[in-house]
Amino acid sequence: MGRSGLLLLLLLLLLAGPGVGVAWRPPKGKCPPRCSCSKDSALCEGSQDLPESFSPTLLSLSLVRTGVTQLKAGSFLRVPSLHLLLFTSNSFSVIEDDAFAGLSHLQYLFIEDNEIGSISKNALRGLRSLTHLSLANNHLEVLPRFLFRGLETLTHVDLRGNPFQCDCRILWLLQWLPTVNASVGTGTCAGPAALTHMQLRHLDPKTFKCRAIELSWFQMVGESALSVEAFSYQGEPHIILAQPFAGRCLILSWDYGLQRFRTEDELPAPSVVSCKPLVLGPRLFVLAARLWGGSQLWARPGPDLRLAPMQALAPRRLLRPNDAELLWLDGQPCFVVADASKAGSTTLLCRDGPGFYPRQSLHAWHRDTDAEALELDGRPHLLLASASQRPVLFHWFGGRFERRTDIPEAEDVYATRHFQAGGDVFLCLTRYIGDSMVMRWDGSMFRLLHQLPSRGAHVFQPLLIARDQLAILGSDFAFSQVLRFDPDKGLLEPLQELGPPALVAPRAFAHVTLAGRRFLFAACFKGPTQIYQHHELDLSA
């Protein structure tokens, strides 16, 4: 028994009056075996079960070295007048919900030097008069969140002598300590190793990383796809897929009744490799970049109309497009289409009147595989990856793109994607053979941060989902890897694998948020498009 518990017990015994120490038998029932009873108090030692038949007016009860294995709900309903309840040196290990139900007058609860390893979150429910609580010197490694909820009268709490594991499960306690108007003896950490013997009150809750995410499978969209893009039209999120084998650009929207994605519209586009949407007020444009038959621009003048072909795009320059991107230059929307043929050229198409027309040819004869629009130093830039040389960075100057620099030590890069974090610009470079790379802009060039094994990769795509900066490294030969950016380290670190079902030759990823839910789309070249739902997990719960 703790020293404070002994003092309080003696105090109450003294208050019992001149009859203390004289055996007293309650008017109803009798003093249970192995118990010593006075008028207002009882001390039981060595009892195999929880003693009963006490006077309903009993004020103080002490249980020492009993054989009780657990405290069940309503264990003390027959003694509702208790003001003090003490347990010491008992063998029970579990305290269930509502174990102290009915003890609305209880002020002192001492559960000390027992073998308790688990206490339910509602075990103390209803103790609205409790002022002193001791859970000292037990086997408690964690305490359930909300254990102290409703205990507004607490003035003293003793948690010392427990082997607390100071991980995410203890975070709520650290956050509770500065909010309570009670003196709390917290004790020390027994683990993990880095925090052993550390005082709980000296731990900083901000250093705990107790939020995790999970991507779980949600839905499948039949037919393979090479690209996927998210866009908002008329206030609703949409997804558009380039499906070359089905010969179409497929537009999906959310069905609020079925709680699934459904087909809203489609446009015929044989051998399509990219479907790039552009929304200008009520008008929707879709650039369909095709390997054969010429690339086209489709338009929907209003929400109640269907998409219709509007314009053939640069038929003499775009011979084998491989990628298309949207960018804004001098306040005007433009498309850049990367061309992978020897005779064609990557082309910048900008709006001029009702249509989009070639503004500039870039990088002729280099068989470009990817284009990425980004902003550096407050100016538009364009990064082109090709099969013939290292990625080349262009900057917008004087109404046209001019070559600025290339990416050092970056051979055989198939595609590039960028993201921003902490004021820095990072670059994800995809390599089919060799290691994919992560680089950071230093003000004059991109410099290598780290490399990731990526045999068979065609896509290494960053995505900002909720508060998480993710990057997904897709592979044709292994599970696709999801990585999360750690702002403290400035690096991407492994989070999880995508699947099952496994992605079959993934080529692009996109995410969309609707109705408070977040979804990830994975376009696959040799299998159906898979949709995953993003979940946030609280590890401190």
CSV table of C-alpha atoms in Angstrom, one decimal, residues 147-491:
chain,number,residue,atom,x,y,z
A,147,LEU,CA,-9.8,6.6,-19.1
A,148,PHE,CA,-10.1,9.8,-17.1
A,149,ARG,CA,-13.0,11.2,-19.1
A,150,GLY,CA,-15.7,12.6,-16.7
A,151,LEU,CA,-13.4,12.6,-13.7
A,152,GLU,CA,-13.6,16.4,-13.3
A,153,THR,CA,-13.1,16.4,-9.5
A,154,LEU,CA,-9.6,14.8,-9.6
A,155,THR,CA,-6.9,16.6,-7.6
A,156,HIS,CA,-4.3,13.8,-7.2
A,157,VAL,CA,-3.3,11.0,-9.6
A,158,ASP,CA,-0.4,8.6,-9.0
A,159,LEU,CA,0.8,6.5,-12.0
A,160,ARG,CA,4.3,5.8,-10.8
A,161,GLY,CA,5.9,2.4,-10.8
A,162,ASN,CA,4.3,1.1,-14.0
A,163,PRO,CA,6.4,-0.2,-17.0
A,164,PHE,CA,4.9,2.3,-19.5
A,165,GLN,CA,5.8,1.8,-23.1
A,166,CYS,CA,6.2,5.3,-24.3
A,167,ASP,CA,5.0,4.9,-27.9
A,168,CYS,CA,1.9,6.3,-29.7
A,169,ARG,CA,-0.4,4.6,-27.3
A,170,ILE,CA,0.7,6.9,-24.5
A,171,LEU,CA,0.5,10.1,-26.6
A,172,TRP,CA,-3.0,11.0,-25.4
A,173,LEU,CA,-1.7,10.9,-21.8
A,174,LEU,CA,1.0,13.3,-22.6
A,175,GLN,CA,-1.5,15.6,-24.2
A,176,TRP,CA,-3.8,15.3,-21.2
A,177,LEU,CA,-1.3,16.2,-18.5
A,178,PRO,CA,-1.1,19.9,-19.1
A,179,THR,CA,-4.9,20.2,-19.3
A,180,VAL,CA,-5.8,18.7,-16.0
A,181,ASN,CA,-6.1,20.6,-12.7
A,182,ALA,CA,-4.5,17.8,-10.7
A,183,SER,CA,-1.1,16.9,-9.4
A,184,VAL,CA,0.1,13.8,-11.4
A,185,GLY,CA,2.9,11.5,-10.6
A,186,THR,CA,3.7,10.0,-14.0
A,187,GLY,CA,6.7,7.8,-13.5
A,188,THR,CA,9.2,6.7,-16.1
A,189,CYS,CA,9.3,4.9,-19.5
A,190,ALA,CA,10.2,1.2,-19.6
A,191,GLY,CA,10.5,1.3,-23.4
A,192,PRO,CA,11.2,1.7,-26.2
A,193,ALA,CA,15.0,1.4,-25.6
A,194,ALA,CA,15.6,5.0,-26.7
A,195,LEU,CA,13.3,6.4,-24.0
A,196,THR,CA,14.0,3.9,-21.2
A,197,HIS,CA,14.1,5.6,-17.7
A,198,MET,CA,12.8,8.9,-19.3
A,199,GLN,CA,10.3,10.7,-17.1
A,200,LEU,CA,6.9,10.8,-18.9
A,201,ARG,CA,6.4,14.5,-18.0
A,202,HIS,CA,9.7,15.3,-19.9
A,203,LEU,CA,8.5,13.8,-23.2
A,204,ASP,CA,7.4,16.2,-26.0
A,205,PRO,CA,4.2,15.1,-27.7
A,206,LYS,CA,5.3,16.9,-30.9
A,207,THR,CA,8.1,14.3,-31.4
A,208,PHE,CA,5.6,11.4,-31.6
A,209,LYS,CA,4.6,10.3,-35.2
A,210,CYS,CA,1.3,8.7,-34.6
A,211,ARG,CA,-0.5,9.2,-37.8
A,212,ALA,CA,-0.4,6.5,-40.5
A,213,ILE,CA,-2.1,6.1,-43.9
A,214,GLU,CA,-3.2,3.1,-45.8
A,215,LEU,CA,-4.3,2.6,-49.4
A,216,SER,CA,-6.9,-0.2,-49.8
A,217,TRP,CA,-8.5,-1.5,-52.9
A,218,PHE,CA,-11.9,0.0,-53.8
A,219,GLN,CA,-13.0,-0.6,-57.4
A,220,MET,CA,-11.8,-1.8,-60.8
A,221,VAL,CA,-12.4,-0.2,-64.2
A,222,GLY,CA,-12.1,-2.6,-67.1
A,223,GLU,CA,-9.8,-2.2,-70.1
A,224,SER,CA,-6.2,-1.1,-69.9
A,225,ALA,CA,-5.1,2.5,-69.9
A,226,LEU,CA,-1.9,4.5,-70.5
A,227,SER,CA,-2.8,7.8,-68.8
A,228,VAL,CA,-5.2,9.0,-66.1
A,229,GLU,CA,-6.0,12.6,-65.2
A,230,ALA,CA,-8.2,14.2,-62.6
A,231,PHE,CA,-10.1,17.4,-63.3
A,232,SER,CA,-13.0,19.4,-61.9
A,233,TYR,CA,-16.0,20.3,-64.2
A,234,GLN,CA,-19.1,22.2,-63.0
A,235,GLY,CA,-18.0,21.8,-59.4
A,236,GLU,CA,-17.7,18.0,-59.6
A,237,PRO,CA,-14.5,15.9,-59.7
A,238,HIS,CA,-14.0,13.8,-62.8
A,239,ILE,CA,-11.4,11.3,-64.1
A,240,ILE,CA,-10.3,10.8,-67.7
A,241,LEU,CA,-8.5,7.6,-68.9
A,242,ALA,CA,-6.7,7.1,-72.2
A,243,GLN,CA,-7.6,3.5,-73.2
A,244,PRO,CA,-5.6,2.6,-76.4
A,245,PHE,CA,-7.0,-0.9,-76.9
A,246,ALA,CA,-10.6,0.2,-76.4
A,247,GLY,CA,-9.8,3.2,-78.7
A,248,ARG,CA,-11.3,5.9,-76.5
A,249,CYS,CA,-10.9,8.6,-73.8
A,250,LEU,CA,-13.2,7.5,-71.0
A,251,ILE,CA,-14.6,10.1,-68.5
A,252,LEU,CA,-15.7,8.9,-65.1
A,253,SER,CA,-17.7,10.7,-62.4
A,254,TRP,CA,-19.0,9.7,-59.0
A,255,ASP,CA,-22.4,8.0,-58.6
A,256,TYR,CA,-23.7,9.3,-55.2
A,257,GLY,CA,-26.4,6.6,-55.2
A,258,LEU,CA,-24.2,3.6,-55.8
A,259,GLN,CA,-21.2,5.1,-54.1
A,260,ARG,CA,-19.0,4.1,-57.0
A,261,PHE,CA,-17.4,5.6,-60.1
A,262,ARG,CA,-19.4,5.3,-63.3
A,263,THR,CA,-18.9,6.2,-67.0
A,264,GLU,CA,-20.2,9.7,-67.8
A,265,ASP,CA,-18.9,10.2,-71.4
A,266,GLU,CA,-16.4,8.9,-73.9
A,267,LEU,CA,-14.8,10.0,-77.1
A,268,PRO,CA,-13.5,7.7,-79.8
A,269,ALA,CA,-9.7,7.9,-80.0
A,270,PRO,CA,-8.0,4.8,-81.6
A,271,SER,CA,-4.3,4.3,-80.5
A,272,VAL,CA,-4.6,7.1,-77.9
A,273,VAL,CA,-1.7,7.5,-75.5
A,274,SER,CA,-2.9,10.6,-73.5
A,275,CYS,CA,-6.1,12.4,-72.9
A,276,LYS,CA,-5.5,15.8,-71.4
A,277,PRO,CA,-8.5,17.9,-70.1
A,278,LEU,CA,-8.8,21.7,-70.0
A,279,VAL,CA,-11.7,23.5,-68.4
A,280,LEU,CA,-12.5,27.1,-69.4
A,281,GLY,CA,-15.7,28.1,-67.6
A,282,PRO,CA,-18.5,26.0,-69.0
A,283,ARG,CA,-16.4,24.7,-71.8
A,284,LEU,CA,-14.4,21.4,-71.6
A,285,PHE,CA,-11.6,20.6,-74.0
A,286,VAL,CA,-9.8,17.3,-74.3
A,287,LEU,CA,-6.6,16.8,-76.3
A,288,ALA,CA,-6.4,13.2,-77.5
A,289,ALA,CA,-2.8,12.4,-78.4
A,290,ARG,CA,-2.7,9.4,-80.8
A,291,LEU,CA,0.0,7.2,-82.3
A,292,TRP,CA,-1.8,6.9,-85.6
A,293,GLY,CA,-4.5,8.9,-87.3
A,294,GLY,CA,-3.4,12.3,-85.9
A,295,SER,CA,-4.0,14.0,-82.6
A,296,GLN,CA,-7.2,15.8,-82.1
A,297,LEU,CA,-8.8,18.4,-79.9
A,298,TRP,CA,-12.4,17.7,-78.7
A,299,ALA,CA,-14.7,20.2,-77.1
A,300,ARG,CA,-17.9,20.3,-75.1
A,301,PRO,CA,-19.4,23.8,-75.3
A,302,GLY,CA,-21.6,23.3,-72.2
A,303,PRO,CA,-22.5,20.8,-69.5
A,304,ASP,CA,-25.6,19.6,-71.3
A,305,LEU,CA,-23.8,18.9,-74.6
A,306,ARG,CA,-21.7,16.0,-75.8
A,307,LEU,CA,-18.0,16.1,-76.7
A,308,ALA,CA,-17.4,16.6,-80.4
A,309,PRO,CA,-14.2,16.8,-82.5
A,310,MET,CA,-13.1,20.4,-82.9
A,311,GLN,CA,-9.6,20.4,-84.5
A,312,ALA,CA,-6.7,18.3,-85.9
A,313,LEU,CA,-3.5,19.2,-84.1
A,314,ALA,CA,-0.2,19.8,-85.9
A,315,PRO,CA,-0.4,16.7,-88.2
A,316,ARG,CA,3.0,17.3,-89.7
A,317,ARG,CA,4.8,17.7,-86.4
A,318,LEU,CA,3.1,15.2,-84.1
A,319,LEU,CA,3.9,11.9,-85.7
A,320,ARG,CA,4.3,9.7,-82.7
A,321,PRO,CA,3.2,11.5,-79.5
A,322,ASN,CA,4.1,9.9,-76.2
A,323,ASP,CA,3.0,12.4,-73.6
A,324,ALA,CA,0.9,15.6,-73.3
A,325,GLU,CA,0.9,18.3,-70.6
A,326,LEU,CA,-1.1,21.4,-69.9
A,327,LEU,CA,0.6,24.7,-68.9
A,328,TRP,CA,-0.2,28.4,-68.7
A,329,LEU,CA,2.1,30.9,-70.4
A,330,ASP,CA,1.5,34.6,-70.2
A,331,GLY,CA,-2.0,34.0,-69.0
A,332,GLN,CA,-2.9,31.7,-71.9
A,333,PRO,CA,-3.5,27.9,-71.8
A,334,CYS,CA,-1.1,25.8,-73.8
A,335,PHE,CA,-0.4,22.1,-74.5
A,336,VAL,CA,3.0,20.6,-75.0
A,337,VAL,CA,3.1,17.3,-76.7
A,338,ALA,CA,6.3,15.1,-76.5
A,339,ASP,CA,6.9,13.3,-79.8
A,340,ALA,CA,9.0,10.2,-79.8
A,341,SER,CA,9.5,9.8,-83.6
A,342,LYS,CA,12.7,10.6,-85.5
A,343,ALA,CA,10.9,12.8,-88.0
A,344,GLY,CA,8.5,14.6,-85.6
A,345,SER,CA,9.2,17.1,-83.0
A,346,THR,CA,7.9,18.0,-79.5
A,347,THR,CA,5.5,20.9,-80.1
A,348,LEU,CA,4.0,23.7,-78.0
A,349,LEU,CA,0.4,24.4,-78.9
A,350,CYS,CA,-1.2,27.6,-77.5
A,351,ARG,CA,-4.7,29.0,-77.8
A,352,ASP,CA,-5.2,31.4,-80.6
A,353,GLY,CA,-8.8,32.4,-81.3
A,354,PRO,CA,-11.1,29.4,-81.2
A,355,GLY,CA,-8.4,26.7,-81.4
A,356,PHE,CA,-4.9,25.7,-80.4
A,357,TYR,CA,-2.0,26.1,-82.9
A,358,PRO,CA,1.7,25.4,-82.9
A,359,ARG,CA,3.7,28.1,-81.1
A,360,GLN,CA,7.1,26.5,-81.1
A,361,SER,CA,8.9,23.3,-82.0
A,362,LEU,CA,11.2,21.9,-79.4
A,363,HIS,CA,13.9,19.3,-79.3
A,364,ALA,CA,13.6,18.0,-82.9
A,365,TRP,CA,15.1,14.6,-83.7
A,366,HIS,CA,15.6,13.6,-80.1
A,367,ARG,CA,12.7,11.2,-79.7
A,368,ASP,CA,11.2,12.7,-76.5
A,369,THR,CA,9.3,10.4,-74.2
A,370,ASP,CA,8.0,12.8,-71.6
A,371,ALA,CA,7.3,16.5,-70.9
A,372,GLU,CA,6.9,18.0,-67.4
A,373,ALA,CA,5.9,21.6,-66.8
A,374,LEU,CA,7.1,23.3,-63.6
A,375,GLU,CA,7.9,26.6,-62.1
A,376,LEU,CA,11.4,27.5,-60.9
A,377,ASP,CA,12.5,30.9,-59.5
A,378,GLY,CA,9.1,32.3,-60.3
A,379,ARG,CA,9.2,31.5,-64.0
A,380,PRO,CA,7.7,28.7,-66.2
A,381,HIS,CA,10.0,25.9,-67.1
A,382,LEU,CA,9.7,22.8,-69.2
A,383,LEU,CA,11.6,19.5,-68.7
A,384,LEU,CA,11.9,17.1,-71.6
A,385,ALA,CA,13.1,13.5,-71.2
A,386,SER,CA,14.2,11.6,-74.3
A,387,ALA,CA,15.6,8.3,-75.5
A,388,SER,CA,18.7,9.9,-76.9
A,389,GLN,CA,20.1,12.2,-74.2
A,390,ARG,CA,19.8,13.4,-70.6
A,391,PRO,CA,16.7,15.4,-69.6
A,392,VAL,CA,16.9,19.0,-70.8
A,393,LEU,CA,15.5,21.9,-68.8
A,394,PHE,CA,14.0,24.9,-70.7
A,395,HIS,CA,12.8,28.2,-69.3
A,396,TRP,CA,10.3,30.7,-70.7
A,397,PHE,CA,12.0,33.8,-72.0
A,398,GLY,CA,10.9,36.4,-74.5
A,399,GLY,CA,7.7,34.5,-75.5
A,400,ARG,CA,9.4,31.2,-76.2
A,401,PHE,CA,11.3,28.3,-74.4
A,402,GLU,CA,15.0,28.5,-74.3
A,403,ARG,CA,17.4,25.8,-73.2
A,404,ARG,CA,18.7,26.5,-69.7
A,405,THR,CA,20.6,23.3,-68.6
A,406,ASP,CA,20.4,19.5,-68.5
A,407,ILE,CA,20.2,17.1,-65.6
A,408,PRO,CA,23.7,15.7,-64.8
A,409,GLU,CA,24.3,12.0,-64.2
A,410,ALA,CA,20.8,11.1,-65.5
A,411,GLU,CA,21.1,8.8,-68.4
A,412,ASP,CA,18.3,6.7,-69.8
A,413,VAL,CA,15.5,8.6,-68.0
A,414,TYR,CA,12.1,7.7,-69.4
A,415,ALA,CA,10.0,10.3,-67.5
A,416,THR,CA,10.2,13.1,-64.9
A,417,ARG,CA,7.7,14.4,-62.4
A,418,HIS,CA,8.2,17.1,-59.8
A,419,PHE,CA,6.7,18.1,-56.4
A,420,GLN,CA,7.2,20.9,-53.8
A,421,ALA,CA,7.8,20.5,-50.1
A,422,GLY,CA,9.1,22.9,-47.5
A,423,GLY,CA,9.8,25.6,-50.1
A,424,ASP,CA,12.0,23.2,-52.2
A,425,VAL,CA,11.4,21.7,-55.6
A,426,PHE,CA,12.1,18.0,-55.9
A,427,LEU,CA,12.2,15.8,-59.0
A,428,CYS,CA,11.4,12.1,-59.5
A,429,LEU,CA,13.2,10.6,-62.5
A,430,THR,CA,12.0,7.2,-63.8
A,431,ARG,CA,14.4,4.8,-65.3
A,432,TYR,CA,13.4,1.4,-66.8
A,433,ILE,CA,16.9,0.0,-66.4
A,434,GLY,CA,18.9,1.1,-63.4
A,435,ASP,CA,17.9,3.1,-60.4
A,436,SER,CA,15.2,5.8,-60.4
A,437,MET,CA,16.3,9.0,-58.8
A,438,VAL,CA,15.1,11.8,-56.5
A,439,MET,CA,16.7,15.2,-57.0
A,440,ARG,CA,16.4,18.7,-55.5
A,441,TRP,CA,16.7,22.1,-57.1
A,442,ASP,CA,19.5,24.1,-55.6
A,443,GLY,CA,18.9,27.3,-57.5
A,444,SER,CA,21.0,26.5,-60.6
A,445,MET,CA,20.5,22.8,-61.2
A,446,PHE,CA,18.9,19.6,-59.9
A,447,ARG,CA,21.2,17.6,-57.6
A,448,LEU,CA,20.9,14.0,-56.6
A,449,LEU,CA,19.4,13.1,-53.2
A,450,HIS,CA,19.0,9.4,-53.3
A,451,GLN,CA,18.3,6.5,-55.7
A,452,LEU,CA,15.7,3.7,-55.6
A,453,PRO,CA,16.0,0.2,-57.3
A,454,SER,CA,13.4,0.3,-60.1
A,455,ARG,CA,14.0,-2.4,-62.7
A,456,GLY,CA,11.0,-2.3,-65.1
A,457,ALA,CA,9.7,1.1,-64.0
A,458,HIS,CA,7.8,3.4,-66.4
A,459,VAL,CA,6.4,5.8,-63.8
A,460,PHE,CA,7.7,7.4,-60.6
A,461,GLN,CA,4.9,9.8,-59.8
A,462,PRO,CA,4.5,12.2,-56.8
A,463,LEU,CA,1.0,12.9,-55.5
A,464,LEU,CA,-0.1,15.2,-52.7
A,465,ILE,CA,-3.0,13.4,-50.9
A,466,ALA,CA,-4.5,15.2,-47.9
A,467,ARG,CA,-1.4,16.1,-45.8
A,468,ASP,CA,0.8,13.4,-47.3
A,469,GLN,CA,3.3,14.0,-50.0
A,470,LEU,CA,3.5,10.5,-51.6
A,471,ALA,CA,5.4,9.1,-54.6
A,472,ILE,CA,4.5,5.9,-56.3
A,473,LEU,CA,7.2,3.9,-58.1
A,474,GLY,CA,5.4,1.5,-60.6
A,475,SER,CA,7.0,-1.6,-61.9
A,476,ASP,CA,6.4,-4.1,-64.6
A,477,PHE,CA,8.1,-6.9,-62.7
A,478,ALA,CA,7.3,-6.4,-59.0
A,479,PHE,CA,4.8,-4.7,-56.7
A,480,SER,CA,4.5,-1.0,-57.0
A,481,GLN,CA,6.0,0.8,-54.1
A,482,VAL,CA,4.3,3.8,-52.3
A,483,LEU,CA,6.8,6.2,-50.6
A,484,ARG,CA,6.1,9.1,-48.3
A,485,PHE,CA,8.1,12.2,-48.0
A,486,ASP,CA,9.6,12.8,-44.5
A,487,PRO,CA,10.0,16.6,-44.1
A,488,ASP,CA,12.5,16.2,-41.3
A,489,LYS,CA,14.9,14.0,-43.3
A,490,GLY,CA,14.0,15.6,-46.7
A,491,LEU,CA,13.7,12.1,-48.2
